[in-house]
Amino acid sequence: MNSLFILTLASTMWISSPNVTDTVTVEITGLSSEARFQPAVVQVDPGDVIRFVVREGLHTVTAYHPDNRRPRRIPEGANSFYSGLLEKGDVWFWEAGPAGVYDYYCLPHERMGHAGRIISGSFKNIPDYPVGQIPNAVIKTIDKETRNFLAKQNP
Amino acid sequence: MKNCLTILFFLIAAANVHAQHQHQAGGEMMARDVNVDHSVYHLDAEWTDHREKPITLNEFSGDPVIVVMFYGNCTEVCPILIRDAWRLYNAVDEKIRQSVTVLAISFDTENDTPQVLADYANYEQLDLPKWHFLTSNQSTVRSFAMMLGVQYAKKGDGHFAHSNLLTVLDEEGRITKRVEGLNQPVKEAANTIELIIKNGEQP
């Protein structure tokens, strides 16, 4: 019994150790205007890995960055990213870069508001990114989902 | 014997239906083989670009041209196809890239008016001097697609099943390179474009 307790304690410490990277899952669901990242806003630590799993449809995970012909909405010094086309059953991994907020979108469904936000590090310093040439539907999704996320942190 | 033939007939028919179903579910149509000796500039038709400018294709002779066929309302692969065209354009040596023309031709002649294409080009930040988003009448677009080997068909929901193809035309409008599929490597096609430009510069 004692050995089981020690084993449980040891594994808990390993999982919660700040030096070990965590993996967070974001599911990609829905077709056309129903396409969604779930959860749309996630908070991780720099170096954590996010696992994107496609449940249905054709999607991408694309950074708001000039490399993708979009305004920059990721931290200065962070690398742009693009998953390529993902189909049902595909899994794509992305490692969180330096602390800051990373906004991203699905290339085929951007105009329908299919977008998400990754907060790397503290959620207390969310920047006011310029809207630029981004569809209103995306801004609406990101603002709404960020409000919902923050409400859960400060109930 | 007659029974065997009947069973064989039904097996073939069932296989065809299955293949067709898979094909439609994917929404992708394979590109057809093409005659690479003919210039597509022989298609003597008028087009309109997203700047409302009337255009004939032979205006582009003398320079390499990247052609991509798409439609603006696509919520599946066309944004990726357009991105692929941009990726190929960017893979060409920056010093000579200004000699490359890109034609993004819509097969949705009903919805993709010059104004809609202008909005699309602006939205995609591709309203660049050598980029032309083109439309024309249905028969011209169909004829041009056939010359490129691009297949497309309108579906019941208003969307299109279509080939995913980038085509490189040489200085005389002949097909010199094709890149079929999405997210494909483009270096080889970029090398072909650079070669066309360098050969054109030689006295």
Coordinates of N, CA, C and O in Angstrom, one line a residue, chain A residues 69, chain B residues 64-68 80-94 96-97 100-103 126 131 165-169 176-181 183-194 196-197:
Chain A
R69 N 0.8 36.1 -45.4 CA 0.1 37.2 -46.0 C -1.0 37.7 -45.1 O -2.1 38.0 -45.5
Chain B
P64 N 7.4 33.9 -68.6 CA 6.8 32.7 -68.0 C 5.5 33.0 -67.3 O 5.5 34.1 -66.7
V65 N 4.6 32.1 -67.3 CA 3.3 32.4 -66.6 C 2.9 31.2 -65.7 O 3.1 30.1 -66.1
I66 N 2.5 31.5 -64.5 CA 1.9 30.5 -63.6 C 0.4 30.6 -63.7 O -0.1 31.7 -63.6
V67 N -0.3 29.5 -63.9 CA -1.7 29.5 -64.0 C -2.3 28.6 -62.9 O -1.9 27.5 -62.7
V68 N -3.3 29.2 -62.3 CA -4.1 28.4 -61.3 C -5.6 28.6 -61.5 O -6.0 29.7 -61.8
I80 N -5.9 27.1 -50.3 CA -4.6 26.4 -50.3 C -3.9 26.4 -51.7 O -2.7 26.6 -51.8
L81 N -4.8 26.2 -52.7 CA -4.3 26.2 -54.1 C -3.7 27.6 -54.4 O -2.6 27.7 -55.0
I82 N -4.4 28.6 -54.0 CA -3.9 30.0 -54.2 C -2.6 30.2 -53.4 O -1.6 30.8 -53.9
R83 N -2.5 29.7 -52.2 CA -1.3 29.8 -51.4 C -0.2 29.1 -52.2 O 1.0 29.5 -52.2
D84 N -0.5 27.9 -52.8 CA 0.5 27.2 -53.5 C 1.1 28.0 -54.7 O 2.3 28.0 -55.0
A85 N 0.2 28.7 -55.4 CA 0.6 29.5 -56.5 C 1.6 30.6 -56.0 O 2.6 30.9 -56.6
W86 N 1.2 31.2 -54.9 CA 2.0 32.3 -54.3 C 3.3 31.7 -53.8 O 4.4 32.3 -53.9
R87 N 3.3 30.5 -53.3 CA 4.5 29.8 -52.8 C 5.5 29.6 -54.0 O 6.7 29.8 -53.9
L88 N 4.9 29.1 -55.2 CA 5.7 28.9 -56.4 C 6.3 30.3 -56.8 O 7.5 30.4 -57.1
Y89 N 5.5 31.3 -56.9 CA 5.9 32.6 -57.3 C 7.1 33.1 -56.4 O 8.1 33.6 -56.9
N90 N 6.9 32.9 -55.1 CA 8.0 33.3 -54.1 C 9.2 32.4 -54.2 O 10.3 32.9 -53.8
A91 N 9.1 31.2 -54.8 CA 10.3 30.3 -54.9 C 11.2 30.8 -56.0 O 12.4 30.3 -56.1
V92 N 10.7 31.6 -56.9 CA 11.5 32.1 -58.0 C 12.5 33.1 -57.5 O 12.1 33.9 -56.6
D93 N 13.7 33.1 -58.0 CA 14.8 34.0 -57.6 C 14.2 35.4 -57.6 O 13.7 35.9 -58.6
E94 N 14.4 36.1 -56.4 CA 13.8 37.4 -56.3 C 14.2 38.4 -57.4 O 13.5 39.3 -57.8
I96 N 14.7 38.0 -60.5 CA 14.0 37.9 -61.8 C 12.5 37.6 -61.6 O 11.8 37.5 -62.6
R97 N 12.0 37.7 -60.4 CA 10.6 37.4 -60.1 C 9.7 38.3 -60.8 O 8.5 38.0 -61.2
V100 N 7.7 37.3 -63.9 CA 6.8 36.2 -63.8 C 5.3 36.8 -63.7 O 5.1 37.6 -62.8
T101 N 4.4 36.3 -64.5 CA 3.0 36.6 -64.4 C 2.3 35.5 -63.8 O 2.6 34.3 -64.0
V102 N 1.3 35.8 -63.0 CA 0.4 34.8 -62.4 C -1.0 35.1 -62.8 O -1.5 36.2 -62.7
L103 N -1.7 34.0 -63.4 CA -3.1 34.1 -63.8 C -3.9 33.2 -62.8 O -3.7 32.0 -62.8
L126 N -3.0 39.8 -52.5 CA -2.3 39.4 -53.8 C -2.7 40.4 -54.9 O -2.6 40.0 -56.1
W131 N 0.0 40.0 -61.0 CA -1.0 39.0 -60.6 C -2.4 39.5 -61.3 O -2.8 40.6 -61.1
L165 N -4.3 22.0 -59.6 CA -3.2 22.0 -60.5 C -2.6 23.4 -60.7 O -3.3 24.4 -60.9
L166 N -1.3 23.4 -60.6 CA -0.5 24.6 -61.0 C 0.1 24.3 -62.4 O 0.7 23.2 -62.5
T167 N 0.1 25.3 -63.3 CA 0.6 25.1 -64.6 C 1.6 26.2 -64.9 O 1.3 27.4 -64.6
V168 N 2.8 25.8 -65.4 CA 3.8 26.8 -65.9 C 3.8 26.9 -67.4 O 3.9 25.8 -68.0
L169 N 3.6 28.1 -67.9 CA 3.6 28.2 -69.4 C 4.9 28.9 -69.8 O 5.4 29.8 -69.0
T176 N 4.9 23.8 -69.8 CA 6.2 23.2 -69.6 C 6.3 22.5 -68.3 O 7.2 21.7 -68.1
K177 N 5.5 22.8 -67.4 CA 5.5 22.1 -66.0 C 4.2 22.1 -65.4 O 3.4 23.1 -65.5
R178 N 3.8 21.0 -64.8 CA 2.6 20.9 -64.0 C 2.8 20.4 -62.6 O 3.6 19.5 -62.5
V179 N 2.2 21.0 -61.7 CA 2.3 20.5 -60.3 C 0.9 20.2 -59.8 O 0.1 21.1 -59.6
E180 N 0.7 18.9 -59.7 CA -0.7 18.5 -59.3 C -0.7 18.1 -57.8 O 0.2 17.5 -57.3
G181 N -1.8 18.5 -57.2 CA -2.0 18.2 -55.8 C -1.7 19.4 -54.9 O -1.2 20.4 -55.4
N183 N 0.0 21.5 -51.6 CA 1.2 21.5 -50.7 C 2.3 20.7 -51.3 O 3.1 20.0 -50.6
Q184 N 2.4 20.7 -52.6 CA 3.5 19.9 -53.3 C 4.8 20.7 -53.3 O 4.7 22.0 -53.3
P185 N 5.9 20.1 -53.4 CA 7.2 20.8 -53.6 C 7.2 21.7 -54.9 O 6.6 21.2 -55.9
V186 N 7.7 22.9 -54.8 CA 7.6 23.8 -56.0 C 9.0 24.1 -56.5 O 9.1 24.9 -57.5
K187 N 10.0 23.6 -55.9 CA 11.4 24.1 -56.3 C 11.6 23.7 -57.8 O 12.2 24.6 -58.5
E188 N 11.2 22.5 -58.2 CA 11.5 22.1 -59.6 C 10.8 23.0 -60.6 O 11.3 23.5 -61.6
A189 N 9.5 23.4 -60.3 CA 8.8 24.3 -61.1 C 9.4 25.7 -61.1 O 9.5 26.3 -62.2
A190 N 9.9 26.1 -60.0 CA 10.6 27.4 -59.9 C 11.9 27.4 -60.8 O 12.2 28.4 -61.5
N191 N 12.6 26.3 -60.7 CA 13.8 26.2 -61.6 C 13.4 26.3 -63.1 O 14.1 26.9 -63.9
T192 N 12.3 25.6 -63.4 CA 11.8 25.7 -64.8 C 11.6 27.2 -65.2 O 12.0 27.6 -66.3
I193 N 10.9 27.9 -64.3 CA 10.6 29.3 -64.6 C 11.9 30.1 -64.8 O 12.0 30.9 -65.7
E194 N 12.8 29.9 -63.9 CA 14.1 30.6 -63.9 C 14.9 30.3 -65.2 O 15.5 31.2 -65.9
I196 N 13.5 29.5 -68.1 CA 12.8 30.2 -69.2 C 13.2 31.6 -69.3 O 13.5 32.2 -70.3
I197 N 13.3 32.3 -68.1 CA 13.7 33.7 -68.1 C 15.2 33.8 -68.5 O 15.5 34.7 -69.4

